Amino acid sequence: MGWDYALVHLYYNIPPALLLTACYHPLCTKIDIYKIVFLTLIAVVSTTPWDSYLIRRRIWTYPEDAIVGPTLFHIPAEEIFFFVIQTYNTSLLYLFASKPTFHPIYLRGGAKLLHDARRLRIWRWIGNASLAATILAGAALVYKNERGLYLGLIIIWSGPFIFMLWTLSYQLLINLPLSNTLLPIVAPTLYLWIVDTLALRRGTWVIESGTKLGWHLWEGLDIEEAFFFLVTNTLIVFGLVAFDNALAVLAAFPSLFSTVPRLPSPILLVKALLVDPERYDDSRIIGLQQALARLRKKSRSFYLASGCFQGRLRIDLVLLYSFCRVADDLVDNAPLATEARHWISKLSEYLNVCYSNQTEKTKRLDTFVAENFPSEVHSALILLPTAYLSPQPLYDLVKGFETDLDFNSDRPFPIRNEETLQLYGARVAGTVAELCLELAFHHAQERTTEQQRRDIVRAGGCMGVALQYINIARDIAVDARMRRLYVPTSWLRSVDLKPEDVLEHPASPRIEGLRQRLLDSAMRVYEDAKGAIDMLPEDSRGPMRVAVESYVEIGRVLRETGYKIKAGRATVPKARRLKRFDQGPSLLLLPGLFKETFNDLGTSLEAEGVELLKCEPNYNIWFDDGESFELSTDVARMKLEVEKLEGKDGFERYLGFLQEAHRHYEISVARVLKKNFTSLLSMASPAFVRHLFALHPFESIYSRASKYFWTERLRRVFTFGSMYMGMSPFDAPGTYSLLQYTELAEGIWYPRGGFHRVVNALVRVGVSLGVDYCMSTPVSSVQLDATGRHATGVTLENGETMSADVVVINADLVYACNNLLPASSHGRSLQKRPASCSSISFYWAMDRKIPELTTHNIFLAEHYRESFDDIFKQQRIPREPSFYLNVPSRVDPSAAPEGKDSLVVLVPVGHLLDKHQGIGRKGLKVTEKQDWEAMVAKARRTVFSTVEARTGARDLEGSLVKEIVNTPRSWKYVFNLDKGAILGLSHSFFNVLSFRPKTKHPSIDGLHFVGASTHPGTGVPIVLAGAKLTSEQVLESFGISRPWITAPGSRERVKEIDQIRNLPLLSNIHIAALVLVVLVAMFLYRPAA
């Protein structure tokens, strides 16, 4: 008796099962349990005879002291348990991946989808032929009864099952997204390969050497074992896909299966799989595809919620939404009121046909729809399940559209009071809620009384009104642009407003009060009606709650201060549970440049309500050996920290480093940040050349630091900051020690309320100066005149144009020149320039405080130089990454809920590679494909394990409740940063000063730039300085003087005691001594007479 095999389960198989169970439990349904139990029984029954044969033939064996003892047909109980636990874990992974998938849309018939069906049949026969050949090869190995016998037995056992499943469910196996099929096969297979390797090395089980090929996938893992786990996981996933294929056929085609029980019998499932695809209703499949596309495009909240519904209920809800969307669009998109009324009339006629005699309906509906409606909406009208929907809610819905038309009539504001608002809400939303509930009851297995149904449907109608109120409250500004107003005019009069006031100024404070009144009404109705959700049938109760709560959450957000509204989209932010995250800067450096900006604009940070909080210490720097170092503006503290490592002389050298960095800082501010380098001649000015070598631009920051710090630890402490410029400290010019200087001399700051407080303050100043901000207004291109040499404005994505005397682009420079302007050699040359690094950034909400962390934390890799080489030469995540971890809630409690922390983690990685950057390009040694999914997973694991190992923090991953991730791909495709380079173009010597792209386009007049990739460079304070240079350049082009220049004589008079007086080079004593020396020299060396 032994426990080795049982411990394998205890350590490696049961923990993943528990984790997957806990994660999937909220989503689990009875049909999911049915799938798992069904597949598990088949797995045990089909595997037992085969495995028993292997053991009896001693093809694989186990030591007697490795198992507990009980066996079934010579198979240890632990092995039987493995069949169960493997099927369970793989099934849960599959269910996770396929939960949102709408399987019926992946079916293909033989009529309208004939081309797809033929293509699939070809792949079916290719698969069948390949599998048959593989089975024959396995049979040959078994026949030889030599080395390879075990592999042959695996093939002839599993091959027929895979062949059968492929034949029955090839359509879904081919059409489903790979995330549904490949992921649940590959992930558990890799995991079991590792577990099996460990078990084989321990001798927990043994493969007879005479029956195996002797090949290894890697050391310790026989190819037969690797193949076994691959095919068994494939069998499980193929079985689940076949199950879903059968359910999709049963749900999608009522004409083939009139009724379907909640848990279909195995016989019914097999019947569904054996239905000839030629009998599939292609028109219905196409209609379902179009309906789901409308849902996905128009309502993110309901699209996500729909994934929680099952079978025919989900199909009918999707079809109902599709009809409502189509009807609404027909009326709303009509260019004239007469045409809109025409569509309302046609929709009423359509309902008359639907609810006419069923025999007449069958004959007339298709013809009526084809003759009266556009082809793109035919399926939405034909597939609406009116057979079990009450007509009155649908007629009321159409009447609700008439209210929208009143806005264009002689009675332009029809919502006169709360009663008319409630009637409108009941017609356009309450009716839809009632229809949804009717569908839920129709498909429910359990029975309810008629009175219960009426009560629940009535409550559902009220819930629909509440959701419509939230919708109106959100879209006041959107409706105002369409000259519509759904706020009761009686409410307007109570606050001395007219409808025209709302249409012209929909964001005024008084209107905000009306928005909150609407939301209060919505929440009251919601609270009264939400109890009815608990009375719904079991199958629809949870999903309906998800659908309702996802929309009510919008209302909750709108009731909070600082909410954001995006036209036509849900306003619940992704980080709803995160309180707040800055996805840009997490610290404020060079505060003097910020103060200068606000002063130039005639105000101050303080006057605009921006409070800067000092972070002390600056950083905690954590090393791999468990040591840490505190960087601080406190000189006494720094003296102790430095002398602890480098003795008394170390602090003197530290002061020498600060002196050099101070020169770099002062020269750079005066000669670089405040000067515009418009040509190469700008660098030739004597004033600049005189200071050039004092900036040490031809030495790296690491080599300069090495002159002052003699331990590797301190060299790393004072050079990691080059990451702020997106460069390696071994390549970054020594000039950039100015970053360490400003942190140590001026401190690190954080705006209370987050960095957006600074942005919002600038916006308010702009508004007060007459600036008009057009938010959520994407630009598609810059307009040029006929010659292509002068910018005349911009074209918006919606086709509108905006003329302008000058265009200033603050988007990423490389993106702008290659996407907003015509193709040019200038744009292509920018793409070929070296770029800065990218990052994998995590934004984590924790359910508790993490006291071991301070505000700013740096975790440095043991192999410091190699980690930077991985980033800048291999363009990947380092094998051992350094990273920055910020806890904004440590300095500003408003950044996280009370008793909790928010964490921001930035892991520097290489940027994306494109056609201009690849293997063989000078200076870029790329040897591996960029697998960002793997890199993100590695980064997450590394951060958790590193922080816990070095700080003593525990169970960080278990405390994580919400995560947002930005990767190089999201930096590129969401934020339009070329190559995903977060800091723009590189800041090497030949990419700065006159070599850096200019603030004005080289060949297009009236087109200027500001941002990280243009002069002077990256970082918020540096870009602010660049914005001032660009502004001065624009004003100069129009002959306008700069308004922020102080007039002569207007400076405040300095008191005499505060006046700076330079001492004379030589004092009187020095002069007397010099004269005496000269006289003595003349006397001693006078010529002889």
Coordinates of N, CA and C in Angstrom, one line a residue, residues 3-4 7-8 12 63 196-205:
W3 N 1.0 5.8 -1.3 CA 0.2 7.0 -1.5 C 0.7 7.8 -2.7
D4 N 1.7 7.3 -3.4 CA 2.3 8.1 -4.5 C 1.3 8.6 -5.5
L7 N -1.2 11.0 -4.2 CA -0.6 12.3 -3.9 C -0.5 13.1 -5.2
V8 N -0.3 12.4 -6.3 CA -0.3 13.1 -7.6 C -1.7 13.8 -7.8
Y12 N -1.8 17.9 -7.7 CA -1.8 18.4 -9.1 C -3.1 18.4 -9.8
P63 N 4.2 0.3 -9.4 CA 4.7 -0.4 -8.2 C 3.6 -0.6 -7.2
D196 N 2.8 14.4 -15.7 CA 3.2 13.0 -16.0 C 4.8 12.9 -16.0
T197 N 5.5 13.9 -16.4 CA 6.9 13.9 -16.3 C 7.4 13.7 -14.9
L198 N 6.8 14.4 -14.0 CA 7.2 14.3 -12.6 C 6.9 12.9 -12.0
A199 N 5.7 12.3 -12.4 CA 5.3 11.0 -12.0 C 6.2 9.9 -12.5
L200 N 6.6 10.0 -13.8 CA 7.4 9.0 -14.4 C 8.8 9.0 -13.7
R201 N 9.3 10.2 -13.4 CA 10.6 10.3 -12.8 C 10.6 9.7 -11.4
R202 N 9.4 9.8 -10.7 CA 9.3 9.3 -9.3 C 9.0 7.8 -9.4
G203 N 8.7 7.3 -10.6 CA 8.4 5.8 -10.7 C 7.0 5.5 -10.2
T204 N 6.1 6.5 -10.2 CA 4.7 6.3 -9.8 C 4.0 5.3 -10.7
W205 N 4.3 5.4 -12.0 CA 3.9 4.3 -13.0 C 5.0 4.2 -14.0

